[in-house]
């Protein structure tokens, strides 16, 4: 064995590490062990594979079905088709696939959305989201989902006018992300920055809101992401308009319009075009 290691250039430490890696993977496959986030990231980097693939698709025969339902839920939520969202939840709520862990968490999260935006029941929505947050989850999917649920709670508080509670929740998410250096979900970071910007704007804290907008926009450009880019430009424009910087506001609305056109966001294009027409009356001839 010693000569074999020497011939392929593998040290004793490297061999031991490889054996430990394979042994740990075997335990995961059998369901006898669940890696922490740090160990999962280490394993995925050593093996050169996506961490979600490591944690889910390799060991879960129902993963593809879960992904299909998750996509349906997200599409219905994004389009605000709350009746469709409730129908999907009703179909899956008793499905054995969605009885525990992050999969159950997914259904409860979207049920909370329906409870608030469709049934207009604030207390029930917050309770449902808290139940979802308290469900155990031992992988990155559950970790990310908890942060998304927290942002969702913040958004609900914004819609009820409780801006300070919303900001406290957003800042808690921000603090959690700062502690997790290996967690690099750019989309979640951008969503958080956008919501902080929007809420500070509603509190008439325009300069602070502008700072969050600029951070989000910079992150979008740096990572070639159009997600929320148009929305961030619009919030930036609104801040400038409220600060009576009309010409600068118009520039940012135009940037938002370009982003919406690239995304083929019809609603965004329509609303921004109306906003630009409104601004024309503020500008000198």
PDB file of N, CA and C in Angstrom, residues 117-164:
ATOM      1  N   UNK A 117     -52.066  36.974   1.821  1.00  0.00           N
ATOM      2  CA  UNK A 117     -52.398  37.721   0.608  1.00  0.00           C
ATOM      3  C   UNK A 117     -53.745  37.322  -0.009  1.00  0.00           C
ATOM      4  N   UNK A 118     -54.221  36.124   0.292  1.00  0.00           N
ATOM      5  CA  UNK A 118     -55.485  35.663  -0.289  1.00  0.00           C
ATOM      6  C   UNK A 118     -56.618  35.713   0.735  1.00  0.00           C
ATOM      7  N   UNK A 119     -56.354  35.146   1.941  1.00  0.00           N
ATOM      8  CA  UNK A 119     -57.396  35.112   2.964  1.00  0.00           C
ATOM      9  C   UNK A 119     -57.369  36.338   3.876  1.00  0.00           C
ATOM     10  N   UNK A 120     -56.303  37.177   3.760  1.00  0.00           N
ATOM     11  CA  UNK A 120     -56.187  38.426   4.534  1.00  0.00           C
ATOM     12  C   UNK A 120     -56.191  38.162   6.043  1.00  0.00           C
ATOM     13  N   UNK A 121     -55.576  37.047   6.445  1.00  0.00           N
ATOM     14  CA  UNK A 121     -55.543  36.678   7.854  1.00  0.00           C
ATOM     15  C   UNK A 121     -54.104  36.813   8.364  1.00  0.00           C
ATOM     16  N   UNK A 122     -53.789  37.971   8.926  1.00  0.00           N
ATOM     17  CA  UNK A 122     -52.424  38.277   9.363  1.00  0.00           C
ATOM     18  C   UNK A 122     -51.936  37.309  10.435  1.00  0.00           C
ATOM     19  N   UNK A 123     -52.724  37.117  11.478  1.00  0.00           N
ATOM     20  CA  UNK A 123     -52.291  36.276  12.603  1.00  0.00           C
ATOM     21  C   UNK A 123     -52.041  34.833  12.160  1.00  0.00           C
ATOM     22  N   UNK A 124     -52.948  34.311  11.346  1.00  0.00           N
ATOM     23  CA  UNK A 124     -52.778  32.938  10.875  1.00  0.00           C
ATOM     24  C   UNK A 124     -51.550  32.820   9.993  1.00  0.00           C
ATOM     25  N   UNK A 125     -51.310  33.823   9.146  1.00  0.00           N
ATOM     26  CA  UNK A 125     -50.145  33.803   8.261  1.00  0.00           C
ATOM     27  C   UNK A 125     -48.852  33.786   9.060  1.00  0.00           C
ATOM     28  N   UNK A 126     -48.749  34.661  10.060  1.00  0.00           N
ATOM     29  CA  UNK A 126     -47.534  34.727  10.870  1.00  0.00           C
ATOM     30  C   UNK A 126     -47.330  33.441  11.655  1.00  0.00           C
ATOM     31  N   UNK A 127     -48.435  32.871  12.161  1.00  0.00           N
ATOM     32  CA  UNK A 127     -48.326  31.603  12.896  1.00  0.00           C
ATOM     33  C   UNK A 127     -47.840  30.489  11.979  1.00  0.00           C
ATOM     34  N   UNK A 128     -48.397  30.410  10.767  1.00  0.00           N
ATOM     35  CA  UNK A 128     -48.002  29.368   9.815  1.00  0.00           C
ATOM     36  C   UNK A 128     -46.527  29.498   9.450  1.00  0.00           C
ATOM     37  N   UNK A 129     -46.074  30.722   9.238  1.00  0.00           N
ATOM     38  CA  UNK A 129     -44.665  30.942   8.893  1.00  0.00           C
ATOM     39  C   UNK A 129     -43.749  30.580  10.063  1.00  0.00           C
ATOM     40  N   UNK A 130     -44.193  30.860  11.296  1.00  0.00           N
ATOM     41  CA  UNK A 130     -43.390  30.493  12.467  1.00  0.00           C
ATOM     42  C   UNK A 130     -43.288  28.978  12.621  1.00  0.00           C
ATOM     43  N   UNK A 131     -44.379  28.281  12.337  1.00  0.00           N
ATOM     44  CA  UNK A 131     -44.352  26.811  12.377  1.00  0.00           C
ATOM     45  C   UNK A 131     -43.352  26.289  11.346  1.00  0.00           C
ATOM     46  N   UNK A 132     -43.376  26.890  10.164  1.00  0.00           N
ATOM     47  CA  UNK A 132     -42.435  26.486   9.113  1.00  0.00           C
ATOM     48  C   UNK A 132     -40.991  26.724   9.547  1.00  0.00           C
ATOM     49  N   UNK A 133     -40.731  27.871  10.161  1.00  0.00           N
ATOM     50  CA  UNK A 133     -39.371  28.196  10.606  1.00  0.00           C
ATOM     51  C   UNK A 133     -38.876  27.224  11.669  1.00  0.00           C
ATOM     52  N   UNK A 134     -39.788  26.755  12.502  1.00  0.00           N
ATOM     53  CA  UNK A 134     -39.398  25.879  13.612  1.00  0.00           C
ATOM     54  C   UNK A 134     -39.243  24.417  13.218  1.00  0.00           C
ATOM     55  N   UNK A 135     -39.631  24.078  11.987  1.00  0.00           N
ATOM     56  CA  UNK A 135     -39.408  22.710  11.523  1.00  0.00           C
ATOM     57  C   UNK A 135     -37.915  22.467  11.353  1.00  0.00           C
ATOM     58  N   UNK A 136     -37.466  21.324  11.796  1.00  0.00           N
ATOM     59  CA  UNK A 136     -36.047  21.016  11.667  1.00  0.00           C
ATOM     60  C   UNK A 136     -35.671  20.805  10.211  1.00  0.00           C
ATOM     61  N   UNK A 137     -34.447  21.176   9.906  1.00  0.00           N
ATOM     62  CA  UNK A 137     -33.893  20.948   8.580  1.00  0.00           C
ATOM     63  C   UNK A 137     -32.391  20.927   8.686  1.00  0.00           C
ATOM     64  N   UNK A 138     -31.761  19.904   8.113  1.00  0.00           N
ATOM     65  CA  UNK A 138     -30.335  19.706   8.328  1.00  0.00           C
ATOM     66  C   UNK A 138     -29.501  19.878   7.068  1.00  0.00           C
ATOM     67  N   UNK A 139     -30.047  20.551   6.066  1.00  0.00           N
ATOM     68  CA  UNK A 139     -29.253  20.760   4.854  1.00  0.00           C
ATOM     69  C   UNK A 139     -29.355  22.204   4.399  1.00  0.00           C
ATOM     70  N   UNK A 140     -28.635  22.545   3.351  1.00  0.00           N
ATOM     71  CA  UNK A 140     -28.607  23.926   2.879  1.00  0.00           C
ATOM     72  C   UNK A 140     -29.953  24.375   2.342  1.00  0.00           C
ATOM     73  N   UNK A 141     -30.748  23.447   1.858  1.00  0.00           N
ATOM     74  CA  UNK A 141     -32.081  23.786   1.349  1.00  0.00           C
ATOM     75  C   UNK A 141     -32.923  24.373   2.483  1.00  0.00           C
ATOM     76  N   UNK A 142     -32.915  23.716   3.635  1.00  0.00           N
ATOM     77  CA  UNK A 142     -33.680  24.196   4.785  1.00  0.00           C
ATOM     78  C   UNK A 142     -33.112  25.512   5.297  1.00  0.00           C
ATOM     79  N   UNK A 143     -31.793  25.633   5.290  1.00  0.00           N
ATOM     80  CA  UNK A 143     -31.122  26.850   5.755  1.00  0.00           C
ATOM     81  C   UNK A 143     -31.547  28.045   4.902  1.00  0.00           C
ATOM     82  N   UNK A 144     -31.467  27.885   3.583  1.00  0.00           N
ATOM     83  CA  UNK A 144     -31.853  28.958   2.673  1.00  0.00           C
ATOM     84  C   UNK A 144     -33.343  29.274   2.819  1.00  0.00           C
ATOM     85  N   UNK A 145     -34.161  28.236   2.951  1.00  0.00           N
ATOM     86  CA  UNK A 145     -35.603  28.435   3.033  1.00  0.00           C
ATOM     87  C   UNK A 145     -35.970  29.230   4.289  1.00  0.00           C
ATOM     88  N   UNK A 146     -35.285  28.978   5.383  1.00  0.00           N
ATOM     89  CA  UNK A 146     -35.550  29.737   6.603  1.00  0.00           C
ATOM     90  C   UNK A 146     -35.293  31.223   6.397  1.00  0.00           C
ATOM     91  N   UNK A 147     -34.213  31.547   5.695  1.00  0.00           N
ATOM     92  CA  UNK A 147     -33.912  32.949   5.416  1.00  0.00           C
ATOM     93  C   UNK A 147     -34.983  33.567   4.515  1.00  0.00           C
ATOM     94  N   UNK A 148     -35.445  32.789   3.530  1.00  0.00           N
ATOM     95  CA  UNK A 148     -36.493  33.283   2.637  1.00  0.00           C
ATOM     96  C   UNK A 148     -37.803  33.485   3.395  1.00  0.00           C
ATOM     97  N   UNK A 149     -38.107  32.591   4.327  1.00  0.00           N
ATOM     98  CA  UNK A 149     -39.328  32.718   5.125  1.00  0.00           C
ATOM     99  C   UNK A 149     -39.248  33.959   6.011  1.00  0.00           C
ATOM    100  N   UNK A 150     -38.065  34.214   6.563  1.00  0.00           N
ATOM    101  CA  UNK A 150     -37.879  35.413   7.385  1.00  0.00           C
ATOM    102  C   UNK A 150     -38.098  36.679   6.558  1.00  0.00           C
ATOM    103  N   UNK A 151     -37.558  36.701   5.339  1.00  0.00           N
ATOM    104  CA  UNK A 151     -37.784  37.844   4.453  1.00  0.00           C
ATOM    105  C   UNK A 151     -39.267  37.980   4.128  1.00  0.00           C
ATOM    106  N   UNK A 152     -39.930  36.855   3.924  1.00  0.00           N
ATOM    107  CA  UNK A 152     -41.373  36.851   3.659  1.00  0.00           C
ATOM    108  C   UNK A 152     -42.132  37.471   4.833  1.00  0.00           C
ATOM    109  N   UNK A 153     -41.752  37.127   6.053  1.00  0.00           N
ATOM    110  CA  UNK A 153     -42.381  37.724   7.236  1.00  0.00           C
ATOM    111  C   UNK A 153     -42.154  39.233   7.247  1.00  0.00           C
ATOM    112  N   UNK A 154     -40.924  39.637   6.922  1.00  0.00           N
ATOM    113  CA  UNK A 154     -40.629  41.064   6.858  1.00  0.00           C
ATOM    114  C   UNK A 154     -41.526  41.768   5.858  1.00  0.00           C
ATOM    115  N   UNK A 155     -41.723  41.143   4.700  1.00  0.00           N
ATOM    116  CA  UNK A 155     -42.573  41.733   3.657  1.00  0.00           C
ATOM    117  C   UNK A 155     -44.023  41.894   4.137  1.00  0.00           C
ATOM    118  N   UNK A 156     -44.480  40.922   4.901  1.00  0.00           N
ATOM    119  CA  UNK A 156     -45.839  41.006   5.434  1.00  0.00           C
ATOM    120  C   UNK A 156     -45.964  42.185   6.398  1.00  0.00           C
ATOM    121  N   UNK A 157     -44.953  42.367   7.250  1.00  0.00           N
ATOM    122  CA  UNK A 157     -44.978  43.503   8.170  1.00  0.00           C
ATOM    123  C   UNK A 157     -44.941  44.829   7.413  1.00  0.00           C
ATOM    124  N   UNK A 158     -44.196  44.870   6.296  1.00  0.00           N
ATOM    125  CA  UNK A 158     -44.183  46.079   5.470  1.00  0.00           C
ATOM    126  C   UNK A 158     -45.583  46.367   4.947  1.00  0.00           C
ATOM    127  N   UNK A 159     -46.255  45.335   4.459  1.00  0.00           N
ATOM    128  CA  UNK A 159     -47.598  45.515   3.884  1.00  0.00           C
ATOM    129  C   UNK A 159     -48.620  45.937   4.932  1.00  0.00           C
ATOM    130  N   UNK A 160     -48.348  45.664   6.206  1.00  0.00           N
ATOM    131  CA  UNK A 160     -49.258  46.086   7.275  1.00  0.00           C
ATOM    132  C   UNK A 160     -48.824  47.414   7.884  1.00  0.00           C
ATOM    133  N   UNK A 161     -47.740  47.998   7.364  1.00  0.00           N
ATOM    134  CA  UNK A 161     -47.283  49.303   7.834  1.00  0.00           C
ATOM    135  C   UNK A 161     -46.350  49.256   9.020  1.00  0.00           C
ATOM    136  N   UNK A 162     -45.972  48.063   9.465  1.00  0.00           N
ATOM    137  CA  UNK A 162     -45.053  47.935  10.603  1.00  0.00           C
ATOM    138  C   UNK A 162     -43.617  47.858  10.060  1.00  0.00           C
ATOM    139  N   UNK A 163     -43.116  48.995   9.609  1.00  0.00           N
ATOM    140  CA  UNK A 163     -41.832  49.037   8.919  1.00  0.00           C
ATOM    141  C   UNK A 163     -40.653  48.712   9.848  1.00  0.00           C
ATOM    142  N   UNK A 164     -40.732  49.144  11.084  1.00  0.00           N
ATOM    143  CA  UNK A 164     -39.609  48.923  12.000  1.00  0.00           C
ATOM    144  C   UNK A 164     -39.428  47.439  12.317  1.00  0.00           C
TER     145      UNK A 164
END
